[in-house]
Every structure is written in structure tokens, then in C-alpha cells.
Amino acid sequence: MDKRTLLDRTGAQGEERLLLSRVLDKMENAQRRQEPESTCFLSPKEQRDAQALLNAAGHPRYTALGGYSDAERRVLLFLPDWMEEEFLEPGDYLSALRCQWFKEDSLTHRDLLGALMGMGVRRDTVGDILVREDGADLLVLPSVAGFLRDSFDSAGRVRLKVSEIQLTEIQAPQLRRKELHDTVAALRLDSVLAVGFSISRSKASQLIAAGRCAVNWEDTSKSDLQLREGDVISCRGLGKCRLTQVGGLSRKGRINITVERYL
């Protein structure tokens, strides 16, 4: 199946089609040149779309690298026939930077990302930003690592000290989660969202209608969207939760569910 036909089957348009076209280019280059080829960082949704496309393209050999086990943003690395995955050196395709600031200062993920974008750094050259109280670790493409190491010296009014570290030195903050148990009449988005963020179903419907919610990183405005076990729900201003378990029916015929909220 040729490239255009593959892209047409995805239904992707605009920037999304361009991104998938670049993924296919990387795949073809790895096969033709017999050299490893890597993409820029992809969001979870972009990874899912790319995976569907690559499955249709015949399941080429590739792996996803994010720098640490729970990474959300990852690059896809296409492997030539001679390369075995177990012999990969992730540090050849990813770099890690450590940003430190004074204890009296405070920065958030948004602060750091905003500062990077203000420097003209493209979002797809930056992976996960792992923020702690006194600093943060950044995953970046090697092509921008040197520039950021030498030039990323402030975020707003907060002064930064930036150094390059090994991927094995990355300090990922421990995720805090809260498990919530409840029953719903149906596995509708508004019902599960209400459980996940401890809000009323009417408030959940308003947030969905306002375009503030996404399921599995896909924006949606459908309150009656049917969910499945494992689906991830994000809502701007509230955070993210996951429908971790769909159980049996209660005595009143409602569905028992467990939702995990990320704190």
C-alpha cells in the first residue's frame, strides 16, 4: 500500500496528516538506508495514531523511547534489519537535562514549558518535564540539548542552573493517586467524570460541552460517550483520571466502577 493510500485511510487532515507523513518518511528511510531513524517526541494521542498507521503499513520494526519507564511523550525509533532492540543505547537518541533553582523559588510544568516556547524551542523537541520542589528533569532531543544547556538560564524571574545528566539519573516524581469507588447507571463520560473529580453530573456535562475534556487524549464534547475499562479522562483545570475497573451490577442494577484520580 502506497504512502498516500495509507494516509487517506487514517482520515487525518492538516497538521495531523503532516505528522503522520513524517512518521512514514522515517520508517521508509530506516528500511532503505538500513540505519536507525527516529521521530520527534509524540504525544500519547499521536503515538496511538502513528501505531494504527504503522500496523496498516505492515508492522515495521520500531520501539518507543521516552527516557524512563512511565514517560508519556516518546519518540519512535525505527530499526534496520540488522539492529536488535536489546542492544539499543537510548542515550544516542534522547538527552536529559537537570534544571535547578533556589529553594525559595517555585516553578511549575507550565512555567518551564512556557519559558522554553518563549525561547523558540519547538514542542516536539521536548519530552516529559518532571518537576520537583527544587528542580526538574527535562527529556529533549539531542539536537537541542546543547543549546538549552548553555542558554536556558531563567524561567520568568527564576534563575536556573542547567546541566546535562545521564538517562539513568532521571528523577521522576512519585505519582500520587486516589482511588474512588462508586456506581453509575451507564458508562457515560459525564457520569464517570463526575465520580473521578467528585463533582455533580450536571457540572461534568457543562465541562464536557465547553470543550475542556478529552478521552484517551482525544478531545470530545459528547457527554454520552461510552467509556471502557482503562480509558483515561483529562479535564483542563481539574487534572486526569483513569477508569481502572468496571465491576458487576449493584443490587439496584447500577454498574460498580473504580476510578483512579491523579493528584
Short mmCIF file of C-alpha atoms in Angstrom, two decimals, residues 40-183:
data_model
loop_
_atom_site.label_atom_id
_atom_site.label_comp_id
_atom_site.label_asym_id
_atom_site.label_seq_id
_atom_site.Cartn_x
_atom_site.Cartn_y
_atom_site.Cartn_z
CA CYS A 40 10.45 13.88 17.24
CA PHE A 41 8.57 13.48 20.53
CA LEU A 42 4.96 12.38 20.07
CA SER A 43 2.10 12.93 22.48
CA PRO A 44 0.13 9.86 23.65
CA LYS A 45 -2.57 10.57 21.07
CA GLU A 46 0.00 10.99 18.30
CA GLN A 47 1.64 7.73 19.34
CA ARG A 48 -1.69 5.93 19.16
CA ASP A 49 -2.45 7.37 15.69
CA ALA A 50 1.05 6.51 14.48
CA GLN A 51 0.76 2.96 15.81
CA ALA A 52 -2.50 2.42 13.91
CA LEU A 53 -0.88 3.76 10.74
CA LEU A 54 2.20 1.57 11.14
CA ASN A 55 0.08 -1.51 11.74
CA ALA A 56 -1.61 -0.81 8.40
CA ALA A 57 1.85 -0.34 6.84
CA GLY A 58 2.85 -3.90 7.69
CA HIS A 59 4.13 -3.71 11.28
CA PRO A 60 7.65 -2.30 10.69
CA ARG A 61 10.27 -2.80 13.39
CA TYR A 62 10.29 0.11 15.81
CA THR A 63 10.35 0.93 19.50
CA ALA A 64 9.15 3.89 21.56
CA LEU A 65 11.64 5.73 23.77
CA GLY A 66 10.73 8.26 26.45
CA GLY A 67 13.77 8.21 28.71
CA TYR A 68 12.13 6.44 31.65
CA SER A 69 9.53 3.73 32.13
CA ASP A 70 6.43 5.88 32.70
CA ALA A 71 7.14 8.51 30.05
CA GLU A 72 4.10 9.94 28.27
CA ARG A 73 5.82 11.72 25.38
CA ARG A 74 8.04 9.39 23.35
CA VAL A 75 10.00 9.22 20.12
CA LEU A 76 9.52 6.32 17.72
CA LEU A 77 12.79 4.71 16.69
CA PHE A 78 12.67 2.63 13.51
CA LEU A 79 15.14 -0.22 13.43
CA PRO A 80 17.05 -1.51 10.40
CA ASP A 81 17.05 -5.26 9.83
CA TRP A 82 20.49 -5.75 11.39
CA MET A 83 19.78 -3.95 14.68
CA GLU A 84 18.48 -5.82 17.71
CA GLU A 85 16.39 -3.83 20.19
CA GLU A 86 18.22 -5.17 23.25
CA PHE A 87 21.45 -3.57 22.05
CA LEU A 88 19.99 -0.08 21.70
CA GLU A 89 21.56 2.83 23.55
CA PRO A 90 18.64 5.19 24.32
CA GLY A 91 21.16 7.94 25.11
CA ASP A 92 22.05 8.07 21.41
CA TYR A 93 18.53 9.31 20.63
CA LEU A 94 17.46 11.17 23.79
CA SER A 95 19.13 13.64 26.13
CA ALA A 96 18.26 14.62 29.69
CA LEU A 97 18.78 18.00 31.35
CA ARG A 98 18.54 18.88 35.02
CA CYS A 99 17.22 22.34 35.93
CA GLN A 100 17.83 23.58 39.47
CA TRP A 101 16.66 26.73 41.24
CA PHE A 102 16.92 28.29 44.69
CA LYS A 103 14.79 26.72 47.43
CA GLU A 104 12.82 29.93 47.94
CA ASP A 105 11.72 29.88 44.29
CA SER A 106 8.98 27.75 42.78
CA LEU A 107 8.21 26.68 39.23
CA THR A 108 5.53 24.53 37.63
CA HIS A 109 5.42 22.42 34.48
CA ARG A 110 3.57 25.27 32.76
CA ASP A 111 6.23 27.81 33.80
CA LEU A 112 9.06 25.74 32.36
CA LEU A 113 7.24 24.83 29.17
CA GLY A 114 6.22 28.45 28.63
CA ALA A 115 9.82 29.60 29.06
CA LEU A 116 11.02 27.01 26.55
CA MET A 117 8.40 28.03 23.99
CA GLY A 118 9.35 31.67 24.59
CA MET A 119 12.90 30.78 23.53
CA GLY A 120 11.56 29.46 20.23
CA VAL A 121 12.04 25.79 21.14
CA ARG A 122 9.59 23.55 19.28
CA ARG A 123 7.26 21.50 21.48
CA ASP A 124 8.08 18.27 19.65
CA THR A 125 11.76 18.57 20.61
CA VAL A 126 10.86 18.37 24.31
CA GLY A 127 9.55 15.24 26.01
CA ASP A 128 8.32 14.95 29.59
CA ILE A 129 9.10 17.70 32.09
CA LEU A 130 9.47 16.15 35.55
CA VAL A 131 9.07 18.83 38.21
CA ARG A 132 10.14 18.52 41.84
CA GLU A 133 10.24 21.11 44.62
CA ASP A 134 13.81 22.19 43.98
CA GLY A 135 14.24 21.39 40.32
CA ALA A 136 13.13 19.50 37.26
CA ASP A 137 14.46 16.96 34.77
CA LEU A 138 13.73 17.53 31.08
CA LEU A 139 13.81 14.98 28.27
CA VAL A 140 14.88 16.59 24.99
CA LEU A 141 16.19 15.67 21.58
CA PRO A 142 19.99 15.69 21.33
CA SER A 143 19.70 18.37 18.63
CA VAL A 144 18.57 20.97 21.19
CA ALA A 145 20.34 19.68 24.31
CA GLY A 146 23.49 21.76 23.89
CA PHE A 147 21.57 24.95 23.15
CA LEU A 148 19.34 24.54 26.21
CA ARG A 149 22.23 23.58 28.46
CA ASP A 150 24.02 26.81 27.56
CA SER A 151 21.06 29.20 27.11
CA PHE A 152 18.16 28.10 29.30
CA ASP A 153 19.13 30.21 32.31
CA SER A 154 15.77 31.51 33.53
CA ALA A 155 12.04 30.87 33.60
CA GLY A 156 10.27 34.14 34.23
CA ARG A 157 12.15 35.76 37.11
CA VAL A 158 13.52 32.49 38.43
CA ARG A 159 17.18 31.84 37.67
CA LEU A 160 18.10 28.35 36.53
CA LYS A 161 21.21 26.23 36.61
CA VAL A 162 21.04 23.66 33.81
CA SER A 163 23.31 20.65 33.37
CA GLU A 164 23.22 17.54 31.22
CA ILE A 165 22.67 14.22 33.02
CA GLN A 166 22.51 10.56 32.06
CA LEU A 167 19.12 8.99 31.40
CA THR A 168 19.77 6.68 34.35
CA GLU A 169 19.93 9.74 36.64
CA ILE A 170 16.41 10.94 35.84
CA GLN A 171 14.34 11.55 38.96
CA ALA A 172 10.68 11.04 38.17
CA PRO A 173 8.39 12.39 40.91
CA GLN A 174 6.26 9.74 42.55
CA LEU A 175 2.73 9.91 41.23
CA ARG A 176 0.07 10.35 43.89
CA ARG A 177 -3.25 8.69 43.19
CA LYS A 178 -6.62 8.48 44.89
CA GLU A 179 -8.93 5.54 44.28
CA LEU A 180 -12.64 6.28 44.12
CA HIS A 181 -15.42 3.69 44.17
CA ASP A 182 -18.99 4.41 43.10
CA THR A 183 -21.86 3.20 40.96
#
